[in-house]
Structures are given as C-alpha cells and as structure tokens.
Coordinates of N, CA, C and O in Angstrom, one line a residue:
M27 N -14.1 27.9 8.6 CA -12.6 28.1 8.2 C -12.4 27.4 9.2 O -12.6 27.4 10.3
L28 N -11.5 26.6 8.7 CA -10.7 25.5 9.9 C -9.0 26.1 10.0 O -8.2 26.1 9.1
Q29 N -9.0 26.3 11.4 CA -7.6 27.0 11.7 C -6.6 25.5 12.3 O -7.0 24.9 13.3
L30 N -5.5 25.5 11.6 CA -4.7 24.2 11.9 C -3.6 24.7 12.9 O -3.7 24.3 14.1
T31 N -3.0 26.0 12.3 CA -1.8 26.5 13.4 C -2.3 28.0 13.0 O -3.1 28.3 12.4
R32 N -1.3 28.6 13.7 CA -1.4 30.4 13.8 C -1.2 30.5 12.2 O -1.9 31.6 11.9
D33 N -0.6 30.0 11.6 CA -0.2 30.4 10.1 C -1.0 29.9 9.3 O -1.4 30.2 7.9
I34 N -1.6 28.4 9.5 CA -2.3 27.7 8.3 C -3.5 27.4 8.7 O -4.2 27.1 9.9
T35 N -4.5 28.0 7.8 CA -5.8 28.0 7.9 C -6.4 27.4 6.6 O -5.7 27.6 5.5
I36 N -7.6 26.6 6.4 CA -8.2 26.2 5.3 C -9.6 26.9 5.2 O -10.1 27.1 6.1
A37 N -9.9 27.5 3.9 CA -11.1 28.2 3.7 C -12.1 27.1 3.4 O -11.8 26.0 3.0
E38 N -13.5 27.3 4.0 CA -14.5 26.6 3.8 C -14.8 26.1 2.5 O -15.5 25.1 2.3
D39 N -14.6 27.0 1.4 CA -15.1 26.3 0.1 C -13.9 25.4 -0.7 O -14.4 24.7 -1.6
E40 N -12.9 25.4 0.3 CA -11.7 24.1 -0.2 C -12.1 23.0 0.3 O -11.9 21.9 -0.3
V41 N -13.1 22.9 1.0 CA -13.5 21.4 1.8 C -15.2 21.0 1.2 O -15.8 21.9 1.4
E42 N -15.2 20.2 0.6 CA -16.3 19.6 0.0 C -17.3 18.7 1.0 O -16.7 17.8 1.1
L43 N -18.3 18.9 1.9 CA -19.1 18.2 2.9 C -20.3 17.8 2.2 O -21.2 18.6 1.7
T44 N -20.6 16.4 2.0 CA -21.8 16.1 1.6 C -22.5 15.1 2.5 O -21.7 14.3 2.9
A45 N -23.7 15.4 2.9 CA -24.5 14.6 3.8 C -24.9 13.2 3.1 O -25.7 13.0 1.9
I46 N -24.6 11.8 3.5 CA -25.1 10.8 2.9 C -26.0 10.0 4.2 O -25.7 10.2 5.1
G47 N -26.6 8.8 3.7 CA -27.1 8.0 4.6 C -25.9 6.9 5.2 O -25.0 6.6 4.5
A48 N -26.3 7.1 6.5 CA -25.1 6.4 7.3 C -25.6 4.7 7.1 O -26.6 4.4 6.9
S49 N -24.4 3.9 7.3 CA -24.9 2.5 7.2 C -25.1 1.9 8.4 O -24.7 2.7 9.5
G50 N -25.4 0.6 8.5 CA -25.5 0.0 9.8 C -27.1 0.1 10.5 O -28.0 0.7 9.9
P51 N -27.0 -0.4 11.6 CA -28.6 -0.5 12.3 C -29.0 1.0 12.8 O -28.0 2.0 13.0
G52 N -30.0 1.3 12.9 CA -30.6 2.7 13.4 C -32.1 2.9 13.5 O -32.5 3.8 13.9
G53 N -32.5 1.6 13.2 CA -34.1 1.6 13.2 C -34.8 2.4 12.3 O -34.4 2.8 11.2
Q54 N -35.8 3.4 12.5 CA -36.8 4.0 11.6 C -36.1 5.1 11.3 O -36.1 6.0 10.0
H55 N -35.4 5.9 12.3 CA -34.3 7.0 11.5 C -33.4 7.2 10.8 O -33.2 8.0 10.1
V56 N -32.7 5.9 10.5 CA -31.6 5.8 9.6 C -32.1 5.8 8.0 O -31.4 6.4 7.3
N57 N -33.7 5.5 7.8 CA -34.1 5.4 6.4 C -34.4 6.7 6.3 O -34.5 7.0 4.9
K58 N -34.6 7.7 7.2 CA -35.2 9.2 6.5 C -34.0 10.1 6.5 O -34.1 11.2 5.8
A59 N -33.1 10.0 7.8 CA -32.2 10.9 7.9 C -30.7 10.8 7.1 O -30.1 9.7 7.1
S60 N -30.1 12.1 6.5 CA -28.7 11.6 6.1 C -27.8 12.3 7.1 O -27.5 13.5 6.8
T61 N -27.6 11.5 8.1 CA -26.5 12.0 9.0 C -25.0 11.8 8.9 O -24.3 12.8 9.5
A62 N -24.6 10.8 8.1 CA -23.3 10.6 7.7 C -22.7 11.9 6.8 O -23.5 12.3 6.2
V63 N -21.4 12.1 6.9 CA -20.9 13.2 6.0 C -19.6 12.3 5.5 O -19.0 11.8 5.9
H64 N -19.7 12.8 4.0 CA -18.7 12.8 3.5 C -17.6 14.0 3.0 O -18.0 14.8 2.4
L65 N -16.1 13.9 3.4 CA -15.6 15.0 3.4 C -14.7 15.0 2.2 O -13.8 13.8 1.9
R66 N -14.5 15.7 1.4 CA -13.4 15.4 0.2 C -12.8 17.3 0.3 O -13.3 18.3 0.2
F67 N -11.4 16.6 0.2 CA -10.6 17.8 0.1 C -9.3 17.7 -0.7 O -8.6 16.9 -0.7
D68 N -9.1 18.6 -2.0 CA -8.4 18.5 -2.7 C -7.0 18.9 -2.6 O -6.8 20.2 -2.5
V69 N -6.0 18.2 -2.5 CA -4.6 18.8 -1.7 C -4.1 19.8 -2.7 O -3.6 20.5 -2.3
A70 N -3.9 19.4 -4.1 CA -3.3 20.1 -5.2 C -3.9 21.5 -5.3 O -3.0 22.2 -5.2
S71 N -5.4 21.7 -5.2 CA -5.8 22.7 -5.5 C -6.2 23.6 -4.3 O -6.7 24.7 -4.3
S72 N -5.5 23.3 -3.2 CA -5.7 23.8 -1.9 C -4.8 25.0 -1.8 O -3.7 25.3 -2.3
S73 N -4.8 25.8 -0.5 CA -4.2 26.9 -0.1 C -3.0 26.5 0.7 O -2.4 27.3 1.4
L74 N -2.7 25.3 1.1 CA -1.7 24.8 1.9 C -0.1 25.0 1.4 O -0.2 25.3 0.1
P75 N 0.8 25.3 2.4 CA 1.9 25.6 1.8 C 2.4 24.4 1.1 O 2.0 23.4 1.5
E76 N 3.5 24.4 0.3 CA 3.9 23.5 -0.5 C 4.3 22.2 0.1 O 4.4 21.4 -0.4
R77 N 5.2 22.4 1.1 CA 5.8 21.6 2.0 C 4.5 20.6 2.3 O 4.8 19.3 2.4
Y78 N 3.3 21.1 3.2 CA 2.5 20.4 3.5 C 1.9 19.4 2.3 O 1.7 18.1 2.3
K79 N 1.7 20.1 1.1 CA 1.3 19.5 0.1 C 2.1 18.3 -0.5 O 1.5 17.2 -0.6
R80 N 3.4 18.2 -0.4 CA 4.3 17.3 -1.2 C 4.2 16.4 0.0 O 4.3 15.3 -0.2
R81 N 4.3 16.6 1.2 CA 4.0 15.4 2.3 C 2.8 14.8 2.5 O 2.9 13.4 2.7
L82 N 1.4 15.4 2.3 CA 0.5 14.7 2.1 C 0.4 13.9 0.7 O -0.3 12.6 1.1
L83 N 0.9 14.4 0.0 CA 0.7 13.2 -1.4 C 1.6 12.4 -1.3 O 1.5 11.2 -1.9
A84 N 2.4 12.4 -0.7 CA 3.8 11.3 -0.2 C 3.2 10.1 0.7 O 3.7 9.2 0.9
M85 N 2.3 10.6 1.7 CA 2.0 9.9 2.6 C 0.9 8.3 2.2 O 0.5 8.8 0.9
H86 N 1.4 7.1 2.7 CA 0.7 6.1 2.3 C -0.5 6.0 3.1 O -0.7 5.1 4.0
D87 N -1.6 6.9 2.9 CA -2.9 6.6 3.9 C -3.9 6.4 3.0 O -4.0 6.8 2.0
H88 N -4.8 5.4 3.5 CA -6.0 4.8 2.7 C -7.0 5.9 2.4 O -7.8 5.8 1.5
R89 N -7.2 6.9 3.1 CA -7.9 8.5 2.7 C -7.6 9.1 1.8 O -8.3 9.9 1.6
I90 N -6.3 9.0 1.2 CA -5.9 9.8 0.3 C -5.9 9.1 -1.2 O -5.3 8.2 -1.2
T91 N -6.9 9.7 -2.0 CA -6.7 9.0 -3.4 C -5.6 9.2 -4.1 O -4.6 9.8 -4.0
R92 N -5.3 8.4 -5.2 CA -4.3 8.7 -6.1 C -4.3 9.9 -7.0 O -3.4 10.5 -7.2
D93 N -5.6 10.4 -6.8 CA -5.7 12.0 -7.7 C -5.3 12.9 -6.7 O -5.1 13.9 -6.9
G94 N -5.0 12.8 -5.1 CA -4.3 13.5 -4.4 C -5.7 14.6 -3.7 O -5.6 15.3 -3.4
V95 N -6.7 13.5 -3.6 CA -8.1 14.0 -2.8 C -8.1 13.3 -1.6 O -8.1 12.1 -1.6
V96 N -8.4 14.0 -0.4 CA -8.6 13.4 0.9 C -9.9 13.2 1.1 O -10.8 14.0 0.8
V97 N -10.1 11.8 1.2 CA -11.8 11.5 1.4 C -11.8 10.7 2.9 O -11.2 9.7 3.4
I98 N -12.6 11.6 3.8 CA -13.2 11.1 5.0 C -14.5 10.7 5.3 O -15.5 11.8 4.6
K99 N -15.1 9.7 5.6 CA -16.5 9.6 5.8 C -16.5 9.5 7.7 O -15.8 8.8 8.2
A100 N -17.4 10.0 7.8 CA -17.7 10.4 9.1 C -19.4 9.8 9.5 O -20.0 10.6 9.1
Q101 N -19.4 8.9 10.4 CA -20.8 8.4 10.4 C -20.8 7.7 12.3 O -21.8 7.1 12.5
E102 N -20.1 8.4 13.0 CA -20.2 7.9 14.3 C -21.2 8.6 15.3 O -21.6 8.0 16.3
Y103 N -21.7 9.6 14.7 CA -22.4 10.3 15.6 C -23.9 10.2 15.0 O -24.0 10.2 14.0
R104 N -25.1 10.6 15.9 CA -26.4 10.5 15.3 C -26.7 11.9 14.6 O -28.0 12.0 13.8
S105 N -26.1 12.8 15.0 CA -26.3 14.1 13.9 C -25.4 14.5 13.0 O -24.1 14.2 13.3
R106 N -25.6 15.4 12.1 CA -24.9 15.5 11.0 C -24.1 16.8 11.3 O -22.7 16.2 10.9
E107 N -24.3 17.6 12.2 CA -23.4 18.4 12.6 C -22.0 17.9 13.5 O -21.1 18.2 13.2
K108 N -22.5 17.2 14.3 CA -21.3 16.4 15.1 C -20.4 15.7 14.0 O -19.1 15.6 14.2
N109 N -21.1 14.8 13.0 CA -20.2 14.1 12.0 C -19.5 15.1 11.1 O -18.3 14.7 10.9
E110 N -20.0 16.2 10.8 CA -19.2 17.3 10.0 C -18.1 17.9 10.9 O -17.1 17.8 10.8
Q111 N -18.2 18.1 12.1 CA -17.2 18.4 13.0 C -16.2 17.3 13.1 O -14.8 17.6 13.1
S112 N -16.4 16.1 13.5 CA -15.7 15.0 13.7 C -14.8 15.0 12.2 O -13.6 14.7 12.3
A113 N -15.5 15.0 11.1 CA -14.6 14.8 9.5 C -13.7 15.8 9.6 O -12.2 15.9 8.9
L114 N -14.2 17.4 9.7 CA -13.1 18.3 9.9 C -11.6 18.0 11.1 O -10.8 18.5 10.2
E115 N -12.2 17.5 12.2 CA -10.9 17.6 13.0 C -10.0 16.3 12.5 O -9.0 16.6 12.7
R116 N -10.7 15.4 11.8 CA -9.6 14.3 11.3 C -8.9 14.9 10.2 O -7.7 14.3 10.0
L117 N -9.5 15.9 9.5 CA -8.7 16.4 8.3 C -7.7 17.0 8.8 O -6.3 17.1 8.4
G118 N -8.0 17.9 10.2 CA -6.8 18.6 10.6 C -5.7 18.0 11.4 O -4.5 18.2 11.2
E119 N -6.2 16.6 11.8 CA -5.1 15.5 12.2 C -4.3 15.0 11.1 O -3.2 15.0 11.5
L120 N -4.7 14.9 10.1 CA -4.0 14.3 9.2 C -3.0 15.3 8.4 O -1.9 15.2 8.3
I121 N -3.6 16.7 8.1 CA -2.7 17.7 7.8 C -1.4 18.0 8.9 O -0.3 18.1 8.2
E122 N -2.0 17.9 10.2 CA -1.0 18.1 11.1 C 0.2 16.9 11.3 O 1.2 17.2 11.3
A123 N -0.1 15.8 11.1 CA 0.8 14.6 10.9 C 1.6 15.1 9.8 O 2.7 14.4 10.0
A124 N 0.9 15.3 8.5 CA 2.0 15.6 7.5 C 2.8 16.7 7.8 O 3.9 16.9 7.0
G125 N 2.6 17.8 8.7 CA 3.7 18.7 9.0 C 4.7 18.6 10.0 O 5.6 19.3 10.0
T126 N 4.4 17.3 10.8 CA 5.5 17.1 11.8 C 6.5 16.4 11.1 O 6.3 15.6 10.2
E127 N 7.8 16.9 11.1 CA 9.0 16.1 10.6 C 9.4 15.2 11.6 O 9.6 15.2 12.6
R128 N 9.8 13.9 11.2 CA 10.5 12.7 12.0 C 11.8 12.9 12.2 O 12.3 13.3 11.1
K129 N 12.2 12.5 13.3 CA 13.6 12.9 13.4 C 14.5 11.8 12.8 O 14.2 10.6 12.6
P130 N 15.4 12.3 11.9 CA 16.5 11.1 11.0 C 17.0 10.1 12.0 O 17.5 10.5 13.2
R131 N 17.0 9.1 11.7 CA 17.8 7.8 12.3 C 19.2 8.1 12.2 O 19.8 7.9 10.9
R132 N 19.6 7.6 13.3 CA 21.0 7.6 13.3 C 21.4 6.3 13.5 O 21.1 5.5 14.2
P133 N 22.1 5.8 12.6 CA 22.4 4.3 12.3 C 23.4 3.8 13.7 O 24.4 4.7 14.0
T134 N 23.2 2.7 14.2 CA 24.0 2.7 15.3 C 24.4 0.8 15.4 O 23.8 0.3 14.7
R135 N 25.5 0.7 16.0 CA 26.1 -0.7 16.1 C 25.7 -1.2 17.7 O 26.0 -0.5 18.6
P136 N 25.6 -2.8 17.5 CA 25.3 -3.2 19.1 C 27.1 -3.3 19.5 O 27.9 -3.2 18.9
S137 N 27.0 -3.2 20.8 CA 28.3 -3.1 21.6 C 29.0 -4.6 21.4 O 28.2 -5.5 21.4
K138 N 30.3 -4.5 21.8 CA 30.8 -5.7 21.9 C 30.2 -6.8 22.7 O 30.4 -7.8 22.8
R139 N 30.0 -6.2 24.1 CA 29.4 -7.0 25.1 C 28.2 -7.7 24.7 O 27.9 -8.5 24.9
A140 N 27.3 -6.4 23.9 CA 26.0 -7.1 23.5 C 26.1 -8.3 22.5 O 25.4 -9.4 22.4
R141 N 27.0 -8.0 21.4 CA 27.3 -9.0 20.5 C 27.7 -10.5 21.3 O 27.5 -11.5 20.9
G142 N 28.4 -10.5 22.2 CA 29.0 -11.3 23.2 C 27.8 -12.2 23.8 O 27.7 -13.5 23.9
R143 N 26.9 -11.5 24.4 CA 25.8 -12.3 25.0 C 25.1 -12.9 24.0 O 24.4 -13.8 24.0
R144 N 24.8 -12.2 22.8 CA 24.1 -12.4 21.7 C 24.6 -13.8 21.4 O 24.0 -15.2 21.1
T145 N 25.9 -14.2 21.0 CA 26.2 -15.4 20.9 C 26.5 -16.7 21.9 O 26.3 -17.5 21.7
D146 N 26.6 -16.1 23.2 CA 26.4 -16.9 24.4 C 25.0 -17.3 24.5 O 25.0 -18.8 24.4
R147 N 24.0 -16.8 24.2 CA 22.7 -17.1 24.1 C 22.5 -18.5 23.2 O 21.9 -19.2 23.4
K148 N 23.0 -18.0 21.9 CA 22.8 -18.8 20.8 C 23.7 -20.0 21.1 O 23.1 -21.5 20.8
T149 N 24.8 -19.9 21.9 CA 25.5 -21.6 22.2 C 24.9 -22.1 22.9 O 24.5 -23.3 23.0
Q150 N 24.1 -21.5 24.1 CA 23.4 -22.1 25.2 C 22.1 -23.0 24.5 O 21.9 -24.1 24.9
R151 N 21.6 -21.9 23.6 CA 20.4 -22.5 23.1 C 20.7 -23.9 22.2 O 20.2 -25.1 22.1
G152 N 21.8 -23.8 21.6 CA 22.5 -25.1 20.8 C 22.7 -26.4 21.6 O 22.4 -27.5 21.5
R153 N 23.1 -26.1 22.8 CA 23.3 -27.0 23.8 C 22.1 -27.7 24.1 O 22.0 -28.9 24.2
T154 N 20.9 -26.9 24.5 CA 19.9 -27.5 25.1 C 19.5 -28.3 24.1 O 18.9 -29.2 24.5
K155 N 19.2 -28.1 22.7 CA 18.9 -28.6 21.7 C 19.7 -29.9 21.4 O 19.0 -31.0 21.3
S156 N 21.0 -30.0 21.6 CA 21.8 -31.1 21.3 C 21.3 -32.1 22.5 O 21.3 -33.5 22.1
L157 N 21.0 -31.7 23.7 CA 20.6 -32.8 24.8 C 19.5 -33.4 24.5 O 19.0 -34.3 25.2
R158 N 18.4 -32.7 23.7 CA 17.1 -33.6 23.4 C 17.1 -34.7 22.5 O 16.4 -35.3 22.3
K159 N 18.4 -34.6 21.7 CA 18.7 -36.0 20.6 C 18.9 -37.2 21.3 O 19.3 -37.2 22.7
P160 N 18.7 -38.2 20.9 CA 18.6 -39.3 21.6 C 20.5 -39.7 21.6 O 21.0 -39.1 20.7
P161 N 20.6 -40.4 22.6 CA 22.4 -40.6 22.7 C 22.8 -41.3 21.4 O 22.1 -42.1 20.9
Q162 N 24.1 -41.1 21.1 CA 24.9 -41.7 20.1 C 25.6 -43.1 20.3 O 25.9 -43.0 21.6
D163 N 25.7 -44.0 19.9 CA 26.4 -45.4 20.1 C 27.7 -44.8 20.2 O 28.3 -44.3 19.1

C-alpha cells in the first residue's frame, strides 16, 4: 500500500510492476538479471479522489499516456527492489504534484516610473546606434 497523505492511499493491486531488462552497460550481470522496473498505473480506474484524477489527466506529462495510464520506468539502481521503490516514489511525487493547486495569477501593470525608465533606455539605445552610422553630408 502506497500512503500519499493522511487520507489518500493507493492499493497495491492498482499498481502493476513488471521487471524488465535494464538497458545500457552492465557487464555479464545485465544479460542475466531483470532489474529495471516498469510501473503502470491506470488513473481512471484507480481509487484516487476525482479531483486528483481530473488534474492528473489534464497534466501534460510525458509519463501519462493518452489512455490515462501513468508509465514510469526505473532503472537507476542495480537491484529490482530499489528500482521498485524508486518507481513508487516517483508515482507518489507525480500524484502529489497533481494535488497541489497553483496560486491564481493576479494581473499587474508596470508603474509609470518603470514605463518611463523603459522608454528612456530605448531612447538611449537609439542614440547609441545612431552614433555608429557614418556622418551625413
């Protein structure tokens, strides 16, 4: 069972962990052992609250497929257990990120002094560029 917050937990049967062969160098060990882990988590059929489901499916994350399945590949460690733990932690971080609400942006305007400084800089820059030109007859 994966405990995200006090209220939110994910049952083990909702997460599908598959051991696969890791890519990359590794010598003789890499050809024998399947230490990398593929984690699949179907958002729509999970026990997450609706708010989390909506926000997860709306996220533009490369780990979430069009079908609403989170796919995480963990292969950073040499043991399958550590890779499973890493994949579950990354799933938890993704769900927590979906749960945090961003503060709404309040539209602001630059002050009159800031607008004046900007136009002064533009005028000065124009003068500098005009001095680079060859003299007119």
